[in-house]
Amino acid sequence: MTNITSTDTHITAGMRQARIALFIVFFAQGLGFGSLFARLPTVKATFEFSDSTLALMTLALPLMAGVATLITGSIVQRVHSDTLLRLAIVANLTALALIGFADSFALLIPAWIVMGIAFGMVDATMNMKAVSLQQRYRRSIVVGFYAIYSAAGIVASLAAAFTAQAGLPLWVFFGAEFIVLVPLLLWTGRSLVHARVGAAGSAETRPGTAPARVKVPWLPVLSIGVVLTSAYFIESSASSWGSVYVHDTLAAPESVAALAYGGYSAAMLIGRLSADWLIRAFGAKRVIQVCALIALAGMLAVVFATAPWMALVGFALAGGGLCVIAPLAFAAAGTIDDTGVAVARANTFTYVGFLLGAALIGPIADLSSMRIAYMISVALAVVILFLARGLAARIEGAEQAA
C-alpha cells in the first residue's frame, strides 16, 4: 500500500477531477439523507403514520442500506465501481424525488426500498473510492470528504426548515435537489474512473470471464468494525437522544436542549475541515489517539453534567473527537485489500452502530436513567481509545511497506 503522509507523488489532472467528483458525491449523499430525515414530520402527516409506524420506516432504511453495502464489495468485482456509484447515486436521488411526489403507499414503499438499497451502495462505493484516491495521492485527504458530508447535513437541515416554513410541498424540495444534483453528478461522474477499485476491468480479468472470487479475512475487518460500531453508536445516541437528555435530565428549555446535536455536528465539521492537515503535520497515530481521548472526555462530561452547558460542551467535544474516527477506520480497512471488499464490509458496521444507538438508549433509560444509558457511550469511547492505536498501526504499517 501507499504512504498517506508523503507528498512526493505526482498529482495528475485525472486525480484532481476524481477528487472533485467525490466531493460532489459526498455532498449529494449527505444532502439527500439529511433532507429526508429533516422532513419526516411531513411524511408522517401526509400518510397519517403512527409513531411506531414511522419508527419502523426509519429503521428500515439503515437495515436495507446495511445489507446493500455488504454485497457491494462483491458487485464491484464484476461491475466497474464508478459505474455502480453513478447508477446508485442517481437511483438514490430519483427515489427521494418519488417520495416527495408519493401520494399512496403504492409509490412510497417502492421508492423507500430503492432509496435504502441505493443509499447503502453509494455509501460503500464512495468510501472505497475515497480510500483508493487517498492511496494514489499518498497523503491524507479522506477526512475532507467527510467534512463535505457533514456540511451537507447542515445545509439539508437549514433548507428543510426554510421549505417547511414557506409551506412548500415535499416534491418541490426533493425535486429541486434532483434537478440540480443529478446533471452535475452525471457530468463529473466520468472522472470517478481515476479512483476505480475492484477487479472489474482489471488487467488480471480477461474480457468475457468472471473475475476470481476475492477472499478477504473477516478478523481484521471485525476489529475495525468494532471501532465504527462504537463511533456511530455515540453519534446516533447524540442525534436521537441528546436533546432529550439535556431537556429531561438537566431541565433545560427546549430551545437550549436543541443545541445538543447542533453543537456535536458543528464541532465535527470544524474538526474534519482541519483533520487532513493535522494528520499530514503530526501523523495519523497522534491525531487519532488525541481525538479518541477528546471524545471520551466529552462523553464523561455529558454523563456527569450538573448543568445544561456542561452537557452541551460534552456533546461538542464528542463530535470534535470523533471527527476522524470513521474516515481513518475506512483508511485502515483499505490496507487489508485493494478490491474494496474490506471497506464495504467495514461500512456495514456503521449501520449496526446507528441502529443500536437509536434503539438502546431509550429503553435502558426507562429501566434506569438517561445518565446510566449514556454510560454505554462512555464505555464505547473507551473501546475506541484502546483500538485507535491498532488503526494507526495498520495505516503506518502500510506506509512502511510501500
mmCIF file of C-alpha atoms in Angstrom:
data_model
loop_
_atom_site.group_PDB
_atom_site.id
_atom_site.type_symbol
_atom_site.label_atom_id
_atom_site.label_comp_id
_atom_site.label_asym_id
_atom_site.label_seq_id
_atom_site.Cartn_x
_atom_site.Cartn_y
_atom_site.Cartn_z
ATOM 1 C CA MET A 1 0.000 0.000 0.000
ATOM 2 C CA THR A 2 0.961 3.635 -0.310
ATOM 3 C CA ASN A 3 2.116 6.252 2.184
ATOM 4 C CA ILE A 4 -0.703 8.637 3.071
ATOM 5 C CA THR A 5 1.633 11.232 4.539
ATOM 6 C CA SER A 6 4.020 11.531 1.625
ATOM 7 C CA THR A 7 3.777 14.417 -0.795
ATOM 8 C CA ASP A 8 6.287 13.019 -3.317
ATOM 9 C CA THR A 9 3.724 11.533 -5.673
ATOM 10 C CA HIS A 10 2.674 13.237 -8.888
ATOM 11 C CA ILE A 11 -0.917 14.514 -8.698
ATOM 12 C CA THR A 12 -2.474 14.116 -12.129
ATOM 13 C CA ALA A 13 -5.350 16.118 -13.575
ATOM 14 C CA GLY A 14 -7.460 12.961 -13.501
ATOM 15 C CA MET A 15 -6.846 12.515 -9.776
ATOM 16 C CA ARG A 16 -7.871 16.110 -9.106
ATOM 17 C CA GLN A 17 -11.031 15.652 -11.183
ATOM 18 C CA ALA A 18 -11.856 12.435 -9.328
ATOM 19 C CA ARG A 19 -11.447 14.274 -6.025
ATOM 20 C CA ILE A 20 -13.873 16.991 -7.111
ATOM 21 C CA ALA A 21 -16.334 14.363 -8.342
ATOM 22 C CA LEU A 22 -16.143 12.591 -4.975
ATOM 23 C CA PHE A 23 -16.725 15.868 -3.128
ATOM 24 C CA ILE A 24 -19.971 16.228 -5.095
ATOM 25 C CA VAL A 25 -20.980 12.611 -4.387
ATOM 26 C CA PHE A 26 -20.401 13.006 -0.631
ATOM 27 C CA PHE A 27 -22.363 16.269 -0.672
ATOM 28 C CA ALA A 28 -25.268 14.724 -2.601
ATOM 29 C CA GLN A 29 -25.366 11.708 -0.283
ATOM 30 C CA GLY A 30 -25.382 13.845 2.848
ATOM 31 C CA LEU A 31 -27.906 16.312 1.443
ATOM 32 C CA GLY A 32 -30.369 13.655 0.307
ATOM 33 C CA PHE A 33 -30.275 11.654 3.529
ATOM 34 C CA GLY A 34 -30.394 14.763 5.710
ATOM 35 C CA SER A 35 -33.276 16.248 3.728
ATOM 36 C CA LEU A 36 -35.427 13.143 4.091
ATOM 37 C CA PHE A 37 -34.913 12.851 7.833
ATOM 38 C CA ALA A 38 -35.414 16.583 8.367
ATOM 39 C CA ARG A 39 -38.810 16.426 6.641
ATOM 40 C CA LEU A 40 -40.014 13.174 8.216
ATOM 41 C CA PRO A 41 -42.767 15.037 10.113
ATOM 42 C CA THR A 42 -44.279 15.954 6.726
ATOM 43 C CA VAL A 43 -44.088 12.340 5.542
ATOM 44 C CA LYS A 44 -45.735 11.266 8.784
ATOM 45 C CA ALA A 45 -48.549 13.799 8.395
ATOM 46 C CA THR A 46 -49.114 13.015 4.702
ATOM 47 C CA PHE A 47 -49.617 9.306 5.283
ATOM 48 C CA GLU A 48 -51.020 9.634 8.814
ATOM 49 C CA PHE A 49 -48.360 7.342 10.262
ATOM 50 C CA SER A 50 -48.352 6.494 13.947
ATOM 51 C CA ASP A 51 -45.112 6.997 15.864
ATOM 52 C CA SER A 52 -44.465 3.251 15.747
ATOM 53 C CA THR A 53 -45.020 3.056 12.000
ATOM 54 C CA LEU A 54 -42.708 5.985 11.371
ATOM 55 C CA ALA A 55 -40.082 4.378 13.605
ATOM 56 C CA LEU A 56 -40.287 1.160 11.591
ATOM 57 C CA MET A 57 -39.991 3.082 8.327
ATOM 58 C CA THR A 58 -36.929 4.985 9.510
ATOM 59 C CA LEU A 59 -35.271 1.844 10.869
ATOM 60 C CA ALA A 60 -35.914 0.038 7.588
ATOM 61 C CA LEU A 61 -33.654 2.457 5.688
ATOM 62 C CA PRO A 62 -30.387 1.662 7.537
ATOM 63 C CA LEU A 63 -31.293 -2.026 7.611
ATOM 64 C CA MET A 64 -31.662 -2.140 3.827
ATOM 65 C CA ALA A 65 -28.580 0.034 3.401
ATOM 66 C CA GLY A 66 -26.546 -2.265 5.614
ATOM 67 C CA VAL A 67 -27.450 -5.320 3.553
ATOM 68 C CA ALA A 68 -26.771 -3.454 0.311
ATOM 69 C CA THR A 69 -23.346 -2.244 1.414
ATOM 70 C CA LEU A 70 -22.353 -5.772 2.438
ATOM 71 C CA ILE A 71 -22.927 -7.151 -1.056
ATOM 72 C CA THR A 72 -21.455 -4.135 -2.841
ATOM 73 C CA GLY A 73 -17.935 -5.428 -2.297
ATOM 74 C CA SER A 74 -18.767 -8.445 -4.411
ATOM 75 C CA ILE A 75 -20.606 -6.431 -7.050
ATOM 76 C CA VAL A 76 -17.596 -4.203 -7.788
ATOM 77 C CA GLN A 77 -15.608 -7.282 -8.761
ATOM 78 C CA ARG A 78 -17.978 -7.643 -11.722
ATOM 79 C CA VAL A 79 -19.247 -4.107 -12.376
ATOM 80 C CA HIS A 80 -16.970 -1.071 -12.607
ATOM 81 C CA SER A 81 -17.108 0.745 -9.264
ATOM 82 C CA ASP A 82 -17.519 4.146 -10.902
ATOM 83 C CA THR A 83 -20.426 2.845 -12.993
ATOM 84 C CA LEU A 84 -22.099 1.345 -9.928
ATOM 85 C CA LEU A 85 -21.621 4.545 -7.914
ATOM 86 C CA ARG A 86 -23.073 6.751 -10.664
ATOM 87 C CA LEU A 87 -26.103 4.485 -11.102
ATOM 88 C CA ALA A 88 -26.680 4.176 -7.352
ATOM 89 C CA ILE A 89 -26.465 7.909 -6.577
ATOM 90 C CA VAL A 90 -28.907 8.720 -9.392
ATOM 91 C CA ALA A 91 -31.243 5.971 -8.149
ATOM 92 C CA ASN A 92 -30.959 7.389 -4.633
ATOM 93 C CA LEU A 93 -31.946 10.907 -5.670
ATOM 94 C CA THR A 94 -34.666 9.598 -8.006
ATOM 95 C CA ALA A 95 -36.171 7.625 -5.129
ATOM 96 C CA LEU A 96 -36.018 10.734 -2.925
ATOM 97 C CA ALA A 97 -37.895 12.745 -5.548
ATOM 98 C CA LEU A 98 -40.511 9.990 -5.877
ATOM 99 C CA ILE A 99 -41.004 10.019 -2.117
ATOM 100 C CA GLY A 100 -41.759 13.714 -2.464
ATOM 101 C CA PHE A 101 -44.335 13.024 -5.179
ATOM 102 C CA ALA A 102 -45.840 9.973 -3.450
ATOM 103 C CA ASP A 103 -49.493 10.221 -2.501
ATOM 104 C CA SER A 104 -50.061 6.490 -1.979
ATOM 105 C CA PHE A 105 -48.290 3.511 -0.499
ATOM 106 C CA ALA A 106 -48.023 2.037 -4.000
ATOM 107 C CA LEU A 107 -45.422 4.703 -4.809
ATOM 108 C CA LEU A 108 -43.976 5.410 -1.358
ATOM 109 C CA ILE A 109 -42.958 1.855 -0.424
ATOM 110 C CA PRO A 110 -41.052 1.006 -3.652
ATOM 111 C CA ALA A 111 -39.319 4.408 -3.551
ATOM 112 C CA TRP A 112 -38.424 3.841 0.107
ATOM 113 C CA ILE A 113 -36.919 0.439 -0.702
ATOM 114 C CA VAL A 114 -34.935 1.775 -3.647
ATOM 115 C CA MET A 115 -33.585 4.625 -1.544
ATOM 116 C CA GLY A 116 -32.460 2.280 1.225
ATOM 117 C CA ILE A 117 -30.640 -0.054 -1.154
ATOM 118 C CA ALA A 118 -29.162 2.736 -3.297
ATOM 119 C CA PHE A 119 -28.005 4.667 -0.233
ATOM 120 C CA GLY A 120 -26.076 1.632 1.027
ATOM 121 C CA MET A 121 -24.424 1.068 -2.347
ATOM 122 C CA VAL A 122 -23.425 4.727 -2.619
ATOM 123 C CA ASP A 123 -22.117 4.668 0.939
ATOM 124 C CA ALA A 124 -19.910 1.655 0.245
ATOM 125 C CA THR A 125 -18.574 2.717 -3.153
ATOM 126 C CA MET A 126 -17.875 6.335 -2.222
ATOM 127 C CA ASN A 127 -15.857 5.163 0.783
ATOM 128 C CA MET A 128 -13.980 2.660 -1.379
ATOM 129 C CA LYS A 129 -13.113 5.397 -3.831
ATOM 130 C CA ALA A 130 -12.156 7.915 -1.153
ATOM 131 C CA VAL A 131 -9.687 5.420 0.337
ATOM 132 C CA SER A 132 -8.412 4.399 -3.103
ATOM 133 C CA LEU A 133 -7.853 8.020 -4.125
ATOM 134 C CA GLN A 134 -6.058 8.752 -0.869
ATOM 135 C CA GLN A 135 -3.671 5.905 -1.622
ATOM 136 C CA ARG A 136 -2.983 7.443 -5.037
ATOM 137 C CA TYR A 137 -2.409 10.874 -3.504
ATOM 138 C CA ARG A 138 -0.071 9.357 -0.896
ATOM 139 C CA ARG A 139 -1.297 11.823 1.712
ATOM 140 C CA SER A 140 -4.356 12.212 3.909
ATOM 141 C CA ILE A 141 -7.376 13.555 2.027
ATOM 142 C CA VAL A 142 -10.171 11.219 3.121
ATOM 143 C CA VAL A 143 -11.371 13.262 6.122
ATOM 144 C CA GLY A 144 -12.086 16.190 3.820
ATOM 145 C CA PHE A 145 -14.769 14.168 2.067
ATOM 146 C CA TYR A 146 -16.467 13.649 5.417
ATOM 147 C CA ALA A 147 -16.290 17.380 6.080
ATOM 148 C CA ILE A 148 -18.335 17.882 2.914
ATOM 149 C CA TYR A 149 -20.795 15.203 4.073
ATOM 150 C CA SER A 150 -21.184 16.938 7.456
ATOM 151 C CA ALA A 151 -21.676 20.321 5.778
ATOM 152 C CA ALA A 152 -24.338 18.811 3.511
ATOM 153 C CA GLY A 153 -26.271 17.606 6.553
ATOM 154 C CA ILE A 154 -26.303 21.125 7.982
ATOM 155 C CA VAL A 155 -27.385 22.563 4.616
ATOM 156 C CA ALA A 156 -30.168 19.958 4.463
ATOM 157 C CA SER A 157 -31.453 20.955 7.895
ATOM 158 C CA LEU A 158 -31.484 24.658 7.009
ATOM 159 C CA ALA A 159 -33.125 24.021 3.628
ATOM 160 C CA ALA A 160 -35.723 21.756 5.211
ATOM 161 C CA ALA A 161 -36.540 24.391 7.820
ATOM 162 C CA PHE A 162 -36.919 27.060 5.127
ATOM 163 C CA THR A 163 -39.136 24.950 2.858
ATOM 164 C CA ALA A 164 -41.279 23.837 5.786
ATOM 165 C CA GLN A 165 -41.704 27.425 6.987
ATOM 166 C CA ALA A 166 -42.574 28.512 3.449
ATOM 167 C CA GLY A 167 -45.146 25.733 3.182
ATOM 168 C CA LEU A 168 -43.502 24.198 0.109
ATOM 169 C CA PRO A 169 -44.569 20.608 -0.627
ATOM 170 C CA LEU A 170 -42.059 17.776 -0.464
ATOM 171 C CA TRP A 171 -41.995 17.291 -4.216
ATOM 172 C CA VAL A 172 -40.678 20.841 -4.684
ATOM 173 C CA PHE A 173 -37.913 20.387 -2.094
ATOM 174 C CA PHE A 174 -36.804 16.903 -3.119
ATOM 175 C CA GLY A 175 -37.401 17.584 -6.809
ATOM 176 C CA ALA A 176 -35.169 20.657 -6.710
ATOM 177 C CA GLU A 177 -32.336 18.560 -5.299
ATOM 178 C CA PHE A 178 -32.795 16.052 -8.110
ATOM 179 C CA ILE A 179 -32.812 18.736 -10.814
ATOM 180 C CA VAL A 180 -29.666 20.434 -9.507
ATOM 181 C CA LEU A 181 -27.589 17.441 -8.418
ATOM 182 C CA VAL A 182 -28.240 14.700 -10.984
ATOM 183 C CA PRO A 183 -26.897 16.591 -14.044
ATOM 184 C CA LEU A 184 -23.877 17.684 -12.004
ATOM 185 C CA LEU A 185 -23.225 14.121 -10.835
ATOM 186 C CA LEU A 186 -23.549 12.722 -14.359
ATOM 187 C CA TRP A 187 -21.202 15.376 -15.746
ATOM 188 C CA THR A 188 -18.465 14.979 -13.142
ATOM 189 C CA GLY A 189 -19.020 11.250 -12.616
ATOM 190 C CA ARG A 190 -16.876 10.339 -15.607
ATOM 191 C CA SER A 191 -13.823 11.367 -13.588
ATOM 192 C CA LEU A 192 -14.503 8.692 -10.970
ATOM 193 C CA VAL A 193 -12.652 6.229 -13.202
ATOM 194 C CA HIS A 194 -9.436 7.677 -11.755
ATOM 195 C CA ALA A 195 -10.357 6.226 -8.345
ATOM 196 C CA ARG A 196 -11.528 2.827 -9.576
ATOM 197 C CA VAL A 197 -11.454 -0.148 -7.201
ATOM 198 C CA GLY A 198 -12.422 -3.796 -7.574
ATOM 199 C CA ALA A 199 -11.434 -6.494 -10.029
ATOM 200 C CA ALA A 200 -13.875 -5.467 -12.776
ATOM 201 C CA GLY A 201 -11.920 -4.291 -15.757
ATOM 202 C CA SER A 202 -8.538 -5.025 -14.181
ATOM 203 C CA ALA A 203 -5.653 -6.380 -16.144
ATOM 204 C CA GLU A 204 -5.984 -9.733 -14.435
ATOM 205 C CA THR A 205 -9.555 -10.184 -15.637
ATOM 206 C CA ARG A 206 -9.954 -11.353 -19.218
ATOM 207 C CA PRO A 207 -12.877 -9.972 -21.226
ATOM 208 C CA GLY A 208 -15.904 -12.236 -21.083
ATOM 209 C CA THR A 209 -14.774 -14.093 -17.976
ATOM 210 C CA ALA A 210 -15.840 -13.655 -14.379
ATOM 211 C CA PRO A 211 -13.139 -12.403 -12.018
ATOM 212 C CA ALA A 212 -11.778 -14.802 -9.434
ATOM 213 C CA ARG A 213 -13.589 -14.748 -6.126
ATOM 214 C CA VAL A 214 -11.927 -12.310 -3.756
ATOM 215 C CA LYS A 215 -11.069 -13.766 -0.358
ATOM 216 C CA VAL A 216 -10.705 -11.168 2.390
ATOM 217 C CA PRO A 217 -10.223 -12.255 6.029
ATOM 218 C CA TRP A 218 -13.004 -11.174 8.375
ATOM 219 C CA LEU A 219 -10.921 -10.924 11.573
ATOM 220 C CA PRO A 220 -9.099 -7.626 10.812
ATOM 221 C CA VAL A 221 -12.348 -6.196 9.437
ATOM 222 C CA LEU A 222 -14.123 -7.082 12.687
ATOM 223 C CA SER A 223 -11.662 -5.094 14.803
ATOM 224 C CA ILE A 224 -12.222 -2.065 12.555
ATOM 225 C CA GLY A 225 -15.955 -2.780 12.656
ATOM 226 C CA VAL A 226 -15.958 -2.558 16.457
ATOM 227 C CA VAL A 227 -14.499 0.952 16.203
ATOM 228 C CA LEU A 228 -17.059 2.006 13.602
ATOM 229 C CA THR A 229 -19.955 0.489 15.569
ATOM 230 C CA SER A 230 -18.811 2.337 18.685
ATOM 231 C CA ALA A 231 -18.385 5.667 16.883
ATOM 232 C CA TYR A 232 -21.763 5.502 15.168
ATOM 233 C CA PHE A 233 -23.487 4.333 18.372
ATOM 234 C CA ILE A 234 -22.235 7.502 20.076
ATOM 235 C CA GLU A 235 -23.284 9.661 17.129
ATOM 236 C CA SER A 236 -26.718 8.040 16.952
ATOM 237 C CA SER A 237 -27.224 8.408 20.695
ATOM 238 C CA ALA A 238 -26.334 12.098 20.402
ATOM 239 C CA SER A 239 -28.625 12.750 17.433
ATOM 240 C CA SER A 240 -31.576 10.697 18.704
ATOM 241 C CA TRP A 241 -31.410 11.323 22.441
ATOM 242 C CA GLY A 242 -29.061 14.248 23.106
ATOM 243 C CA SER A 243 -31.744 16.926 23.242
ATOM 244 C CA VAL A 244 -33.996 14.646 25.303
ATOM 245 C CA TYR A 245 -31.208 14.135 27.841
ATOM 246 C CA VAL A 246 -30.450 17.857 28.175
ATOM 247 C CA HIS A 247 -34.163 18.698 28.441
ATOM 248 C CA ASP A 248 -35.401 15.919 30.727
ATOM 249 C CA THR A 249 -32.381 15.199 32.913
ATOM 250 C CA LEU A 250 -30.885 18.689 33.197
ATOM 251 C CA ALA A 251 -34.169 20.628 32.998
ATOM 252 C CA ALA A 252 -33.070 22.820 30.116
ATOM 253 C CA PRO A 253 -35.670 24.591 27.946
ATOM 254 C CA GLU A 254 -36.247 23.066 24.534
ATOM 255 C CA SER A 255 -34.508 25.974 22.821
ATOM 256 C CA VAL A 256 -31.321 25.094 24.716
ATOM 257 C CA ALA A 257 -31.727 21.327 24.502
ATOM 258 C CA ALA A 258 -31.996 21.526 20.716
ATOM 259 C CA LEU A 259 -28.362 22.704 20.630
ATOM 260 C CA ALA A 260 -27.045 19.323 21.800
ATOM 261 C CA TYR A 261 -26.747 17.703 18.384
ATOM 262 C CA GLY A 262 -26.139 21.046 16.696
ATOM 263 C CA GLY A 263 -23.019 21.559 18.795
ATOM 264 C CA TYR A 264 -21.956 17.984 18.163
ATOM 265 C CA SER A 265 -22.351 18.412 14.381
ATOM 266 C CA ALA A 266 -20.663 21.818 14.273
ATOM 267 C CA ALA A 267 -17.635 20.567 16.220
ATOM 268 C CA MET A 268 -17.395 17.517 13.985
ATOM 269 C CA LEU A 269 -17.473 19.701 10.867
ATOM 270 C CA ILE A 270 -14.784 22.054 12.226
ATOM 271 C CA GLY A 271 -12.619 19.089 13.157
ATOM 272 C CA ARG A 272 -12.986 17.466 9.768
ATOM 273 C CA LEU A 273 -12.123 20.664 7.939
ATOM 274 C CA SER A 274 -8.713 20.715 9.638
ATOM 275 C CA ALA A 275 -8.065 16.999 10.219
ATOM 276 C CA ASP A 276 -6.286 16.161 6.966
ATOM 277 C CA TRP A 277 -3.798 18.975 7.576
ATOM 278 C CA LEU A 278 -3.256 17.815 11.162
ATOM 279 C CA ILE A 279 -2.687 14.226 10.037
ATOM 280 C CA ARG A 280 -0.142 15.346 7.465
ATOM 281 C CA ALA A 281 1.579 17.524 10.073
ATOM 282 C CA PHE A 282 1.576 15.219 13.100
ATOM 283 C CA GLY A 283 0.778 11.753 11.756
ATOM 284 C CA ALA A 284 -2.318 9.565 11.954
ATOM 285 C CA LYS A 285 -1.273 7.936 15.244
ATOM 286 C CA ARG A 286 -1.106 11.143 17.276
ATOM 287 C CA VAL A 287 -4.228 12.642 15.751
ATOM 288 C CA ILE A 288 -6.456 9.604 16.208
ATOM 289 C CA GLN A 289 -5.313 8.988 19.786
ATOM 290 C CA VAL A 290 -5.800 12.614 20.821
ATOM 291 C CA CYS A 291 -9.202 12.706 19.126
ATOM 292 C CA ALA A 292 -10.284 9.481 20.832
ATOM 293 C CA LEU A 293 -9.265 10.952 24.191
ATOM 294 C CA ILE A 294 -11.235 14.137 23.459
ATOM 295 C CA ALA A 295 -14.316 12.056 22.563
ATOM 296 C CA LEU A 296 -14.025 10.150 25.843
ATOM 297 C CA ALA A 297 -13.689 13.395 27.814
ATOM 298 C CA GLY A 298 -16.765 14.707 26.030
ATOM 299 C CA MET A 299 -18.946 11.741 26.902
ATOM 300 C CA LEU A 300 -17.755 11.828 30.523
ATOM 301 C CA ALA A 301 -18.776 15.498 30.633
ATOM 302 C CA VAL A 302 -22.218 14.545 29.293
ATOM 303 C CA VAL A 303 -22.776 11.815 31.877
ATOM 304 C CA PHE A 304 -21.563 13.834 34.872
ATOM 305 C CA ALA A 305 -23.015 17.179 33.787
ATOM 306 C CA THR A 306 -24.775 19.119 36.528
ATOM 307 C CA ALA A 307 -25.885 21.962 34.243
ATOM 308 C CA PRO A 308 -27.069 22.093 30.627
ATOM 309 C CA TRP A 309 -23.989 23.987 29.423
ATOM 310 C CA MET A 310 -21.723 21.194 30.671
ATOM 311 C CA ALA A 311 -23.624 18.619 28.627
ATOM 312 C CA LEU A 312 -23.604 20.859 25.557
ATOM 313 C CA VAL A 313 -19.832 21.257 25.854
ATOM 314 C CA GLY A 314 -19.560 17.495 26.301
ATOM 315 C CA PHE A 315 -21.516 16.748 23.138
ATOM 316 C CA ALA A 316 -19.391 19.266 21.223
ATOM 317 C CA LEU A 317 -16.180 17.623 22.478
ATOM 318 C CA ALA A 318 -17.529 14.211 21.495
ATOM 319 C CA GLY A 319 -18.313 15.432 17.987
ATOM 320 C CA GLY A 320 -14.920 17.046 17.599
ATOM 321 C CA GLY A 321 -13.157 13.970 18.917
ATOM 322 C CA LEU A 322 -14.999 11.525 16.696
ATOM 323 C CA CYS A 323 -14.432 13.619 13.559
ATOM 324 C CA VAL A 324 -11.519 11.470 12.319
ATOM 325 C CA ILE A 325 -12.518 8.048 13.651
ATOM 326 C CA ALA A 326 -14.696 6.837 10.764
ATOM 327 C CA PRO A 327 -12.513 8.221 7.937
ATOM 328 C CA LEU A 328 -9.347 6.709 9.405
ATOM 329 C CA ALA A 329 -11.128 3.449 10.150
ATOM 330 C CA PHE A 330 -12.003 3.181 6.457
ATOM 331 C CA ALA A 331 -8.423 4.104 5.555
ATOM 332 C CA ALA A 332 -7.282 1.236 7.779
ATOM 333 C CA ALA A 333 -9.770 -1.108 6.094
ATOM 334 C CA GLY A 334 -8.298 -0.093 2.758
ATOM 335 C CA THR A 335 -4.953 -1.554 3.823
ATOM 336 C CA ILE A 336 -6.455 -5.043 4.170
ATOM 337 C CA ASP A 337 -7.091 -5.424 0.433
ATOM 338 C CA ASP A 338 -7.288 -3.263 -2.663
ATOM 339 C CA THR A 339 -10.524 -4.677 -4.058
ATOM 340 C CA GLY A 340 -12.954 -2.684 -1.915
ATOM 341 C CA VAL A 341 -14.378 -5.745 -0.147
ATOM 342 C CA ALA A 342 -12.883 -4.878 3.251
ATOM 343 C CA VAL A 343 -14.119 -1.276 3.058
ATOM 344 C CA ALA A 344 -17.620 -2.450 2.102
ATOM 345 C CA ARG A 345 -17.690 -4.921 4.982
ATOM 346 C CA ALA A 346 -16.440 -2.300 7.426
ATOM 347 C CA ASN A 347 -19.107 0.117 6.219
ATOM 348 C CA THR A 348 -21.812 -2.344 7.308
ATOM 349 C CA PHE A 349 -20.841 -1.765 10.941
ATOM 350 C CA THR A 350 -21.745 1.917 10.703
ATOM 351 C CA TYR A 351 -25.391 0.903 10.328
ATOM 352 C CA VAL A 352 -25.116 -1.519 13.250
ATOM 353 C CA GLY A 353 -23.922 1.315 15.466
ATOM 354 C CA PHE A 354 -26.541 3.716 14.146
ATOM 355 C CA LEU A 355 -29.371 1.284 14.837
ATOM 356 C CA LEU A 356 -28.140 0.255 18.284
ATOM 357 C CA GLY A 357 -27.593 3.837 19.393
ATOM 358 C CA ALA A 358 -31.094 4.867 18.399
ATOM 359 C CA ALA A 359 -32.734 1.730 19.793
ATOM 360 C CA LEU A 360 -30.985 1.083 23.122
ATOM 361 C CA ILE A 361 -30.636 4.435 24.887
ATOM 362 C CA GLY A 362 -34.388 4.989 25.380
ATOM 363 C CA PRO A 363 -35.322 1.550 26.774
ATOM 364 C CA ILE A 364 -32.289 1.483 29.086
ATOM 365 C CA ALA A 365 -33.180 4.970 30.313
ATOM 366 C CA ASP A 366 -36.711 3.751 31.065
ATOM 367 C CA LEU A 367 -35.282 0.930 33.173
ATOM 368 C CA SER A 368 -32.755 3.134 34.984
ATOM 369 C CA SER A 369 -31.964 6.704 33.947
ATOM 370 C CA MET A 370 -30.659 8.607 30.970
ATOM 371 C CA ARG A 371 -27.314 9.084 32.716
ATOM 372 C CA ILE A 372 -26.923 5.329 33.117
ATOM 373 C CA ALA A 373 -27.909 4.802 29.491
ATOM 374 C CA TYR A 374 -25.246 7.241 28.329
ATOM 375 C CA MET A 375 -22.627 5.259 30.241
ATOM 376 C CA ILE A 376 -22.760 2.891 27.266
ATOM 377 C CA SER A 377 -21.427 5.702 25.102
ATOM 378 C CA VAL A 378 -18.680 6.330 27.659
ATOM 379 C CA ALA A 379 -17.715 2.652 27.585
ATOM 380 C CA LEU A 380 -17.645 2.653 23.781
ATOM 381 C CA ALA A 381 -15.471 5.786 23.791
ATOM 382 C CA VAL A 382 -13.022 3.800 25.944
ATOM 383 C CA VAL A 383 -13.138 0.994 23.367
ATOM 384 C CA ILE A 384 -12.320 3.474 20.605
ATOM 385 C CA LEU A 385 -9.425 4.874 22.651
ATOM 386 C CA PHE A 386 -7.878 1.435 23.104
ATOM 387 C CA LEU A 387 -8.403 0.331 19.500
ATOM 388 C CA ALA A 388 -7.269 3.634 17.963
ATOM 389 C CA ARG A 389 -3.633 2.552 18.325
ATOM 390 C CA GLY A 390 -4.378 -0.522 16.204
ATOM 391 C CA LEU A 391 -5.928 1.574 13.438
ATOM 392 C CA ALA A 392 -2.901 3.853 13.378
ATOM 393 C CA ALA A 393 -0.528 0.878 13.401
ATOM 394 C CA ARG A 394 -2.289 -0.644 10.412
ATOM 395 C CA ILE A 395 -2.106 2.627 8.466
ATOM 396 C CA GLU A 396 1.543 3.221 9.381
ATOM 397 C CA GLY A 397 2.418 -0.401 8.639
ATOM 398 C CA ALA A 398 1.041 0.056 5.138
ATOM 399 C CA GLU A 399 3.151 3.199 4.764
ATOM 400 C CA GLN A 400 6.343 1.368 5.700
ATOM 401 C CA ALA A 401 5.525 -1.480 3.326
ATOM 402 C CA ALA A 402 5.078 0.930 0.410
#
